[in-house]
PDB file of C-alpha atoms in Angstrom:
ATOM      1  CA  MET A 160      98.474 260.410 283.941  1.00  0.00           C
ATOM      2  CA  ARG A 161      97.333 264.325 283.169  1.00  0.00           C
ATOM      3  CA  ALA A 162      96.402 266.337 286.009  1.00  0.00           C
ATOM      4  CA  ASP A 163      93.682 267.951 283.547  1.00  0.00           C
ATOM      5  CA  ARG A 164      91.932 264.649 282.650  1.00  0.00           C
ATOM      6  CA  LYS A 165      90.032 263.203 285.672  1.00  0.00           C
ATOM      7  CA  TYR A 166      89.150 259.414 284.875  1.00  0.00           C
ATOM      8  CA  VAL A 167      85.999 257.605 286.950  1.00  0.00           C
ATOM      9  CA  ILE A 168      85.327 253.834 286.315  1.00  0.00           C
ATOM     10  CA  LEU A 169      81.790 252.919 285.606  1.00  0.00           C
ATOM     11  CA  LEU A 170      80.477 249.761 286.399  1.00  0.00           C
ATOM     12  CA  THR A 171      76.855 248.868 285.130  1.00  0.00           C
ATOM     13  CA  ALA A 172      75.027 245.985 286.948  1.00  0.00           C
ATOM     14  CA  CYS A 173      71.805 244.254 286.538  1.00  0.00           C
ATOM     15  CA  VAL A 174      71.927 241.506 289.278  1.00  0.00           C
ATOM     16  CA  ASN A 175      68.278 240.325 288.486  1.00  0.00           C
ATOM     17  CA  PRO A 176      67.557 240.647 284.884  1.00  0.00           C
ATOM     18  CA  GLY A 177      64.193 238.911 285.218  1.00  0.00           C
ATOM     19  CA  ALA A 178      62.482 237.796 281.836  1.00  0.00           C
ATOM     20  CA  MET A 179      65.034 239.750 279.728  1.00  0.00           C
ATOM     21  CA  PRO A 180      65.428 238.416 276.096  1.00  0.00           C
ATOM     22  CA  PHE A 181      68.678 237.741 274.312  1.00  0.00           C
ATOM     23  CA  THR A 182      69.852 236.822 277.919  1.00  0.00           C
ATOM     24  CA  ALA A 183      71.592 233.725 279.262  1.00  0.00           C
ATOM     25  CA  LEU A 184      73.073 234.255 281.947  1.00  0.00           C
ATOM     26  CA  VAL A 185      69.649 234.781 284.468  1.00  0.00           C
ATOM     27  CA  ASP A 186      71.023 233.222 287.764  1.00  0.00           C
ATOM     28  CA  THR A 187      70.923 235.884 290.309  1.00  0.00           C
ATOM     29  CA  SER A 188      73.144 234.677 292.601  1.00  0.00           C
ATOM     30  CA  GLU A 189      75.715 233.568 290.038  1.00  0.00           C
ATOM     31  CA  ARG A 190      75.424 237.059 288.719  1.00  0.00           C
ATOM     32  CA  LEU A 191      76.005 238.819 292.096  1.00  0.00           C
ATOM     33  CA  ARG A 192      79.266 236.753 292.677  1.00  0.00           C
ATOM     34  CA  GLN A 193      80.572 237.887 289.388  1.00  0.00           C
ATOM     35  CA  TYR A 194      79.656 241.469 290.074  1.00  0.00           C
ATOM     36  CA  ARG A 195      81.183 241.331 293.845  1.00  0.00           C
ATOM     37  CA  GLU A 196      84.397 239.844 291.922  1.00  0.00           C
ATOM     38  CA  ALA A 197      84.962 242.096 289.354  1.00  0.00           C
ATOM     39  CA  LEU A 198      84.404 245.245 291.786  1.00  0.00           C
ATOM     40  CA  ASP A 199      87.016 243.468 294.051  1.00  0.00           C
ATOM     41  CA  PHE A 200      89.426 243.569 291.472  1.00  0.00           C
ATOM     42  CA  TYR A 201      88.873 247.244 290.479  1.00  0.00           C
ATOM     43  CA  LEU A 202      88.983 248.313 293.839  1.00  0.00           C
ATOM     44  CA  HIS A 203      92.460 246.233 294.432  1.00  0.00           C
ATOM     45  CA  HIS A 204      94.162 246.812 290.874  1.00  0.00           C
ATOM     46  CA  THR A 205      93.428 250.340 290.124  1.00  0.00           C
ATOM     47  CA  SER A 206      93.500 253.681 292.102  1.00  0.00           C
ATOM     48  CA  LEU A 207      90.766 255.924 290.390  1.00  0.00           C
ATOM     49  CA  PRO A 208      87.289 256.570 291.635  1.00  0.00           C
ATOM     50  CA  ILE A 209      84.752 254.127 290.811  1.00  0.00           C
ATOM     51  CA  VAL A 210      80.928 254.026 290.243  1.00  0.00           C
ATOM     52  CA  PHE A 211      78.712 250.958 290.660  1.00  0.00           C
ATOM     53  CA  CYS A 212      75.276 251.330 289.282  1.00  0.00           C
ATOM     54  CA  GLU A 213      72.845 248.607 289.734  1.00  0.00           C
ATOM     55  CA  ASN A 214      68.978 249.035 288.066  1.00  0.00           C
ATOM     56  CA  THR A 215      67.299 246.190 290.165  1.00  0.00           C
ATOM     57  CA  LEU A 216      67.376 247.356 294.041  1.00  0.00           C
ATOM     58  CA  CYS A 217      69.992 245.457 294.920  1.00  0.00           C
ATOM     59  CA  ASP A 218      71.988 246.720 297.725  1.00  0.00           C
ATOM     60  CA  PHE A 219      75.226 245.039 298.641  1.00  0.00           C
ATOM     61  CA  SER A 220      76.949 248.629 299.634  1.00  0.00           C
ATOM     62  CA  GLY A 221      77.288 247.480 303.374  1.00  0.00           C
ATOM     63  CA  ASP A 222      80.465 244.945 302.440  1.00  0.00           C
ATOM     64  CA  TYR A 223      81.903 248.021 301.052  1.00  0.00           C
ATOM     65  CA  ARG A 224      81.555 250.448 303.617  1.00  0.00           C
ATOM     66  CA  CYS A 225      85.381 251.242 304.218  1.00  0.00           C
ATOM     67  CA  TYR A 226      85.816 252.473 300.209  1.00  0.00           C
ATOM     68  CA  LEU A 227      82.469 254.157 300.607  1.00  0.00           C
ATOM     69  CA  ASP A 228      83.576 256.178 303.666  1.00  0.00           C
ATOM     70  CA  GLU A 229      87.002 256.816 302.069  1.00  0.00           C
ATOM     71  CA  GLY A 230      85.483 258.525 299.147  1.00  0.00           C
ATOM     72  CA  ARG A 231      86.932 255.609 296.667  1.00  0.00           C
ATOM     73  CA  LEU A 232      83.175 253.942 295.694  1.00  0.00           C
ATOM     74  CA  GLU A 233      79.878 255.340 294.948  1.00  0.00           C
ATOM     75  CA  TYR A 234      77.118 252.509 295.077  1.00  0.00           C
ATOM     76  CA  ILE A 235      73.939 253.663 293.174  1.00  0.00           C
ATOM     77  CA  THR A 236      70.865 251.530 292.935  1.00  0.00           C
ATOM     78  CA  PHE A 237      67.450 251.935 291.475  1.00  0.00           C
ATOM     79  CA  ASP A 238      64.205 250.659 290.379  1.00  0.00           C
ATOM     80  CA  GLY A 239      65.239 250.658 286.646  1.00  0.00           C
ATOM     81  CA  ASN A 240      64.565 247.291 284.984  1.00  0.00           C
ATOM     82  CA  THR A 241      60.377 248.068 284.811  1.00  0.00           C
ATOM     83  CA  PHE A 242      61.051 249.297 280.780  1.00  0.00           C
ATOM     84  CA  ASP A 243      59.664 247.452 278.011  1.00  0.00           C
ATOM     85  CA  LYS A 244      61.872 244.201 278.052  1.00  0.00           C
ATOM     86  CA  SER A 245      61.494 244.135 274.208  1.00  0.00           C
ATOM     87  CA  LYS A 246      64.188 246.770 274.167  1.00  0.00           C
ATOM     88  CA  GLY A 247      66.373 244.533 275.372  1.00  0.00           C
ATOM     89  CA  LYS A 248      69.516 244.472 278.028  1.00  0.00           C
ATOM     90  CA  GLY A 249      71.484 247.177 276.022  1.00  0.00           C
ATOM     91  CA  TYR A 250      68.544 249.648 276.445  1.00  0.00           C
ATOM     92  CA  GLY A 251      68.888 248.956 279.988  1.00  0.00           C
ATOM     93  CA  GLU A 252      72.298 249.508 280.224  1.00  0.00           C
ATOM     94  CA  ALA A 253      72.084 252.835 278.654  1.00  0.00           C
ATOM     95  CA  MET A 254      69.448 253.741 281.424  1.00  0.00           C
ATOM     96  CA  ILE A 255      71.963 252.628 283.915  1.00  0.00           C
ATOM     97  CA  MET A 256      74.803 255.198 282.433  1.00  0.00           C
ATOM     98  CA  GLU A 257      72.311 257.890 282.411  1.00  0.00           C
ATOM     99  CA  GLU A 258      71.130 257.302 286.253  1.00  0.00           C
ATOM    100  CA  ALA A 259      74.664 257.085 287.121  1.00  0.00           C
ATOM    101  CA  LEU A 260      75.658 260.348 285.328  1.00  0.00           C
ATOM    102  CA  ASN A 261      72.572 262.047 286.711  1.00  0.00           C
ATOM    103  CA  ARG A 262      73.163 261.010 290.403  1.00  0.00           C
ATOM    104  CA  SER A 263      77.074 260.465 290.702  1.00  0.00           C
ATOM    105  CA  LEU A 264      78.989 263.302 292.256  1.00  0.00           C
ATOM    106  CA  PHE A 265      82.218 261.532 291.052  1.00  0.00           C
ATOM    107  CA  LEU A 266      81.209 261.698 287.315  1.00  0.00           C
ATOM    108  CA  ALA A 267      79.836 265.001 287.899  1.00  0.00           C
ATOM    109  CA  GLU A 268      83.462 266.051 288.570  1.00  0.00           C
ATOM    110  CA  CYS A 269      85.274 263.976 285.922  1.00  0.00           C
ATOM    111  CA  SER A 270      86.319 264.503 282.459  1.00  0.00           C
ATOM    112  CA  PHE A 271      86.474 260.995 281.224  1.00  0.00           C
ATOM    113  CA  VAL A 272      84.034 258.189 281.677  1.00  0.00           C
ATOM    114  CA  VAL A 273      85.873 254.231 281.584  1.00  0.00           C
ATOM    115  CA  LYS A 274      82.570 252.037 281.322  1.00  0.00           C
ATOM    116  CA  VAL A 275      82.930 248.472 281.881  1.00  0.00           C
ATOM    117  CA  THR A 276      79.868 245.724 281.852  1.00  0.00           C
ATOM    118  CA  GLY A 277      80.002 245.208 285.655  1.00  0.00           C
ATOM    119  CA  ARG A 278      80.393 241.473 285.561  1.00  0.00           C
ATOM    120  CA  LEU A 279      83.642 241.465 283.259  1.00  0.00           C
ATOM    121  CA  ILE A 280      87.342 241.896 284.617  1.00  0.00           C
ATOM    122  CA  VAL A 281      89.613 243.759 282.352  1.00  0.00           C
ATOM    123  CA  ARG A 282      93.030 242.702 283.525  1.00  0.00           C
ATOM    124  CA  ASN A 283      94.886 245.509 281.475  1.00  0.00           C
ATOM    125  CA  ILE A 284      92.308 248.293 282.378  1.00  0.00           C
ATOM    126  CA  ALA A 285      95.041 250.336 284.082  1.00  0.00           C
ATOM    127  CA  MET A 286      97.464 250.044 280.864  1.00  0.00           C
ATOM    128  CA  LEU A 287      94.190 251.159 278.456  1.00  0.00           C
ATOM    129  CA  ILE A 288      93.643 254.107 280.966  1.00  0.00           C
ATOM    130  CA  ARG A 289      97.234 254.958 280.958  1.00  0.00           C
ATOM    131  CA  ASP A 290      97.527 255.113 277.162  1.00  0.00           C
ATOM    132  CA  ASN A 291      94.431 257.276 276.773  1.00  0.00           C
ATOM    133  CA  SER A 292      95.790 259.811 279.142  1.00  0.00           C
ATOM    134  CA  ARG A 293      98.768 259.916 276.997  1.00  0.00           C
ATOM    135  CA  MET A 294      96.992 261.237 274.221  1.00  0.00           C
ATOM    136  CA  LEU A 295      97.594 264.733 273.225  1.00  0.00           C
ATOM    137  CA  THR A 296      94.026 265.467 272.799  1.00  0.00           C
ATOM    138  CA  PRO A 297      90.969 264.201 274.331  1.00  0.00           C
ATOM    139  CA  THR A 298      90.270 260.860 272.750  1.00  0.00           C
ATOM    140  CA  ILE A 299      87.716 258.201 272.503  1.00  0.00           C
ATOM    141  CA  GLN A 300      88.667 254.607 272.549  1.00  0.00           C
ATOM    142  CA  THR A 301      86.880 251.383 271.948  1.00  0.00           C
ATOM    143  CA  PHE A 302      87.460 248.076 270.324  1.00  0.00           C
ATOM    144  CA  TYR A 303      87.551 248.567 266.685  1.00  0.00           C
ATOM    145  CA  PRO A 304      84.281 248.619 264.817  1.00  0.00           C
ATOM    146  CA  ASN A 305      82.998 245.554 262.958  1.00  0.00           C
ATOM    147  CA  LYS A 306      79.994 245.422 260.875  1.00  0.00           C
ATOM    148  CA  GLY A 307      78.538 248.449 261.991  1.00  0.00           C
ATOM    149  CA  MET A 308      79.059 247.849 265.736  1.00  0.00           C
ATOM    150  CA  ILE A 309      81.443 248.693 268.442  1.00  0.00           C
ATOM    151  CA  ASP A 310      81.887 245.995 271.180  1.00  0.00           C
ATOM    152  CA  SER A 311      80.664 247.890 274.254  1.00  0.00           C
ATOM    153  CA  ARG A 312      82.170 245.780 276.999  1.00  0.00           C
ATOM    154  CA  VAL A 313      84.750 248.212 277.667  1.00  0.00           C
ATOM    155  CA  PHE A 314      85.224 251.726 276.340  1.00  0.00           C
ATOM    156  CA  ILE A 315      86.918 255.130 277.260  1.00  0.00           C
ATOM    157  CA  ALA A 316      85.643 258.358 276.460  1.00  0.00           C
ATOM    158  CA  PRO A 317      84.869 262.125 277.117  1.00  0.00           C
ATOM    159  CA  LYS A 318      82.160 262.280 279.424  1.00  0.00           C
ATOM    160  CA  GLU A 319      80.340 264.967 277.263  1.00  0.00           C
ATOM    161  CA  PHE A 320      80.612 262.250 274.304  1.00  0.00           C
ATOM    162  CA  VAL A 321      78.949 259.731 276.734  1.00  0.00           C
ATOM    163  CA  ALA A 322      76.338 262.140 278.293  1.00  0.00           C
ATOM    164  CA  VAL A 323      75.419 264.175 275.157  1.00  0.00           C
ATOM    165  CA  ASP A 324      75.875 262.228 272.133  1.00  0.00           C
ATOM    166  CA  PHE A 325      75.494 258.879 272.940  1.00  0.00           C
ATOM    167  CA  LEU A 326      72.780 258.935 275.686  1.00  0.00           C
ATOM    168  CA  MET A 327      70.710 261.375 273.610  1.00  0.00           C
ATOM    169  CA  GLU A 328      70.203 258.483 270.993  1.00  0.00           C
ATOM    170  CA  LYS A 329      69.553 255.699 273.484  1.00  0.00           C
ATOM    171  CA  GLU A 330      65.708 255.500 272.440  1.00  0.00           C
ATOM    172  CA  ARG A 331      66.758 253.978 269.208  1.00  0.00           C
ATOM    173  CA  ILE A 332      68.375 250.697 270.963  1.00  0.00           C
ATOM    174  CA  ASN A 333      65.565 248.189 270.608  1.00  0.00           C
ATOM    175  CA  ASP A 334      67.048 244.427 270.736  1.00  0.00           C
ATOM    176  CA  SER A 335      63.928 243.204 269.380  1.00  0.00           C
ATOM    177  CA  CYS A 336      64.035 245.451 266.142  1.00  0.00           C
ATOM    178  CA  GLY A 337      67.818 244.489 265.666  1.00  0.00           C
ATOM    179  CA  VAL A 338      69.140 247.850 266.683  1.00  0.00           C
ATOM    180  CA  PHE A 339      71.417 247.031 269.703  1.00  0.00           C
ATOM    181  CA  PHE A 340      73.541 249.455 272.167  1.00  0.00           C
ATOM    182  CA  GLU A 341      76.894 248.228 269.970  1.00  0.00           C
ATOM    183  CA  HIS A 342      74.939 249.859 266.680  1.00  0.00           C
ATOM    184  CA  VAL A 343      73.988 253.086 268.294  1.00  0.00           C
ATOM    185  CA  LEU A 344      77.700 253.700 269.675  1.00  0.00           C
ATOM    186  CA  TYR A 345      79.059 252.910 266.459  1.00  0.00           C
ATOM    187  CA  GLU A 346      76.544 255.491 264.867  1.00  0.00           C
ATOM    188  CA  THR A 347      77.287 258.291 267.502  1.00  0.00           C
ATOM    189  CA  LEU A 348      80.801 257.876 266.929  1.00  0.00           C
ATOM    190  CA  LEU A 349      80.620 258.223 263.195  1.00  0.00           C
ATOM    191  CA  ALA A 350      77.962 261.415 263.756  1.00  0.00           C
ATOM    192  CA  ARG A 351      79.818 262.908 266.447  1.00  0.00           C
ATOM    193  CA  CYS A 352      81.244 266.608 266.281  1.00  0.00           C
ATOM    194  CA  SER A 353      84.100 266.635 268.395  1.00  0.00           C
ATOM    195  CA  TYR A 354      87.075 264.481 269.609  1.00  0.00           C
ATOM    196  CA  ILE A 355      89.603 262.280 268.184  1.00  0.00           C
ATOM    197  CA  TYR A 356      88.624 258.498 267.773  1.00  0.00           C
ATOM    198  CA  ILE A 357      91.504 255.768 268.082  1.00  0.00           C
ATOM    199  CA  PRO A 358      90.856 252.072 268.691  1.00  0.00           C
ATOM    200  CA  PHE A 359      92.385 250.705 271.703  1.00  0.00           C
ATOM    201  CA  LEU A 360      96.517 250.222 271.074  1.00  0.00           C
ATOM    202  CA  LYS A 361      96.369 247.106 273.194  1.00  0.00           C
ATOM    203  CA  VAL A 362      94.038 244.257 273.112  1.00  0.00           C
ATOM    204  CA  PRO A 363      91.629 244.846 276.178  1.00  0.00           C
ATOM    205  CA  VAL A 364      92.460 241.264 278.336  1.00  0.00           C
ATOM    206  CA  ILE A 365      89.061 240.293 279.497  1.00  0.00           C
ATOM    207  CA  GLU A 366      87.533 237.693 281.630  1.00  0.00           C
ATOM    208  CA  GLY A 367      84.166 236.712 282.507  1.00  0.00           C
ATOM    209  CA  ILE A 368      80.964 235.216 280.901  1.00  0.00           C
ATOM    210  CA  SER A 369      78.947 236.913 278.288  1.00  0.00           C
ATOM    211  CA  GLY A 370      75.884 237.504 279.446  1.00  0.00           C
ATOM    212  CA  SER A 371      73.861 237.032 276.187  1.00  0.00           C
ATOM    213  CA  LYS A 372      75.349 233.658 275.130  1.00  0.00           C
ATOM    214  CA  GLY A 373      76.614 232.133 278.660  1.00  0.00           C
ATOM    215  CA  ASN A 374      80.300 231.761 277.050  1.00  0.00           C
ATOM    216  CA  ARG A 375      83.342 232.139 278.694  1.00  0.00           C
ATOM    217  CA  TYR A 376      85.332 234.931 277.242  1.00  0.00           C
ATOM    218  CA  LYS A 377      88.649 234.285 276.081  1.00  0.00           C
ATOM    219  CA  THR A 378      91.311 236.942 275.023  1.00  0.00           C
ATOM    220  CA  LYS A 379      93.571 235.921 272.244  1.00  0.00           C
ATOM    221  CA  GLU A 380      97.534 236.870 272.876  1.00  0.00           C
ATOM    222  CA  ALA A 381      98.676 239.435 270.546  1.00  0.00           C
ATOM    223  CA  ASN A 382     101.984 241.412 269.603  1.00  0.00           C
ATOM    224  CA  ASN A 383     101.414 244.893 270.984  1.00  0.00           C
ATOM    225  CA  ASN A 384     103.605 246.508 268.461  1.00  0.00           C
ATOM    226  CA  ARG A 385     101.885 244.549 265.556  1.00  0.00           C
ATOM    227  CA  PHE A 386      98.247 245.086 267.124  1.00  0.00           C
ATOM    228  CA  ALA A 387      99.226 249.050 267.638  1.00  0.00           C
ATOM    229  CA  PHE A 388     100.859 249.291 264.407  1.00  0.00           C
ATOM    230  CA  ASP A 389      97.407 247.987 262.804  1.00  0.00           C
ATOM    231  CA  MET A 390      95.145 249.897 265.161  1.00  0.00           C
ATOM    232  CA  LEU A 391      96.757 253.498 264.074  1.00  0.00           C
ATOM    233  CA  GLY A 392      96.085 252.339 260.506  1.00  0.00           C
ATOM    234  CA  ASN A 393      92.465 251.574 261.224  1.00  0.00           C
ATOM    235  CA  ALA A 394      92.230 254.982 262.953  1.00  0.00           C
ATOM    236  CA  LEU A 395      93.394 256.566 259.735  1.00  0.00           C
ATOM    237  CA  ILE A 396      90.947 254.706 257.896  1.00  0.00           C
ATOM    238  CA  MET A 397      87.870 255.126 260.103  1.00  0.00           C
ATOM    239  CA  ASP A 398      88.470 259.038 259.843  1.00  0.00           C
ATOM    240  CA  LYS A 399      87.760 258.857 256.356  1.00  0.00           C
ATOM    241  CA  GLN A 400      84.019 257.630 257.227  1.00  0.00           C
ATOM    242  CA  MET A 401      83.294 260.178 259.751  1.00  0.00           C
ATOM    243  CA  ARG A 402      80.450 262.542 258.837  1.00  0.00           C
ATOM    244  CA  SER A 403      80.834 265.650 261.095  1.00  0.00           C
ATOM    245  CA  TYR A 404      84.418 265.703 262.713  1.00  0.00           C
ATOM    246  CA  ARG A 405      88.057 264.950 261.024  1.00  0.00           C
ATOM    247  CA  MET A 406      91.199 264.549 262.206  1.00  0.00           C
ATOM    248  CA  PRO A 407      93.841 267.673 262.423  1.00  0.00           C
ATOM    249  CA  ILE A 408      96.504 267.089 259.375  1.00  0.00           C
ATOM    250  CA  ALA A 409      98.942 267.449 262.237  1.00  0.00           C
ATOM    251  CA  LEU A 410      97.683 264.537 264.137  1.00  0.00           C
ATOM    252  CA  LYS A 411      97.663 262.353 261.237  1.00  0.00           C
ATOM    253  CA  ALA A 412     101.044 263.092 260.469  1.00  0.00           C
ATOM    254  CA  LEU A 413     101.946 262.081 264.057  1.00  0.00           C
ATOM    255  CA  LEU A 414      99.991 258.900 263.463  1.00  0.00           C
ATOM    256  CA  PHE A 415     101.916 258.048 260.290  1.00  0.00           C
ATOM    257  CA  LEU A 416     105.166 258.988 262.358  1.00  0.00           C
ATOM    258  CA  ALA A 417     103.861 256.853 265.038  1.00  0.00           C
ATOM    259  CA  ARG A 418     102.758 253.731 262.588  1.00  0.00           C
ATOM    260  CA  CYS A 419     106.507 254.165 260.937  1.00  0.00           C
ATOM    261  CA  PHE A 420     108.381 253.532 264.346  1.00  0.00           C
ATOM    262  CA  LEU A 421     106.194 250.499 265.317  1.00  0.00           C
ATOM    263  CA  PHE A 422     107.034 249.010 261.734  1.00  0.00           C
ATOM    264  CA  LEU A 423     110.554 249.172 262.546  1.00  0.00           C
ATOM    265  CA  ARG A 424     109.703 247.501 266.072  1.00  0.00           C
ATOM    266  CA  LYS A 425     107.435 244.693 264.763  1.00  0.00           C
TER     267      LYS A 425
END
């Protein structure tokens, strides 16, 4: 991993969603179990600093005292689930991210944020971060956009993009009006004035349960070379849609050569 890029994993959490619309998983004990399981996974399967930020004053940080004392984990909890619930859980998650950026010492010192919905386990998170760190220039990576939205369960982005570009637009999020976190993330990506965008070159392997629908996530297996070939092509297509920032010609040429190499290996 490049020494000039400091990554921090940000786990967003809401143990007690209350009467949140568009939320199927509301059992607080089950949500708490899932948060603990996911946090344990990232502590045991990565070596990066982790910020766990929760918005209903649920504090189980005492169970992780050793990680807190050794400077591996930051645990932030605040009374942040008091907003107009018609705005939905996406707005709440944006507020969690903002609180974390305002209070976390880890995030103050990092250059990249790895945002993960806190109940979910991304089995290949270390591989996704490693791929991002190998990019020649600071790069935003997400699932590939679909129908004007970006799946926000996990994404990697420069801290400035998250703090300035995305969170400055958080007031637009309103689930009741059909404007979701995922819509605003997509629009922010199109309107940004800096940073390369390339979709994840490997399929994020996600385990867990959807908070919105209650269904269990199942990641379909994919040929990594074929998937990377397709996503590099999609990056070049997406670049034509960008409003303010375009990929340098030299980088486009490198992506084209990388696609040729992957085509020969498919």
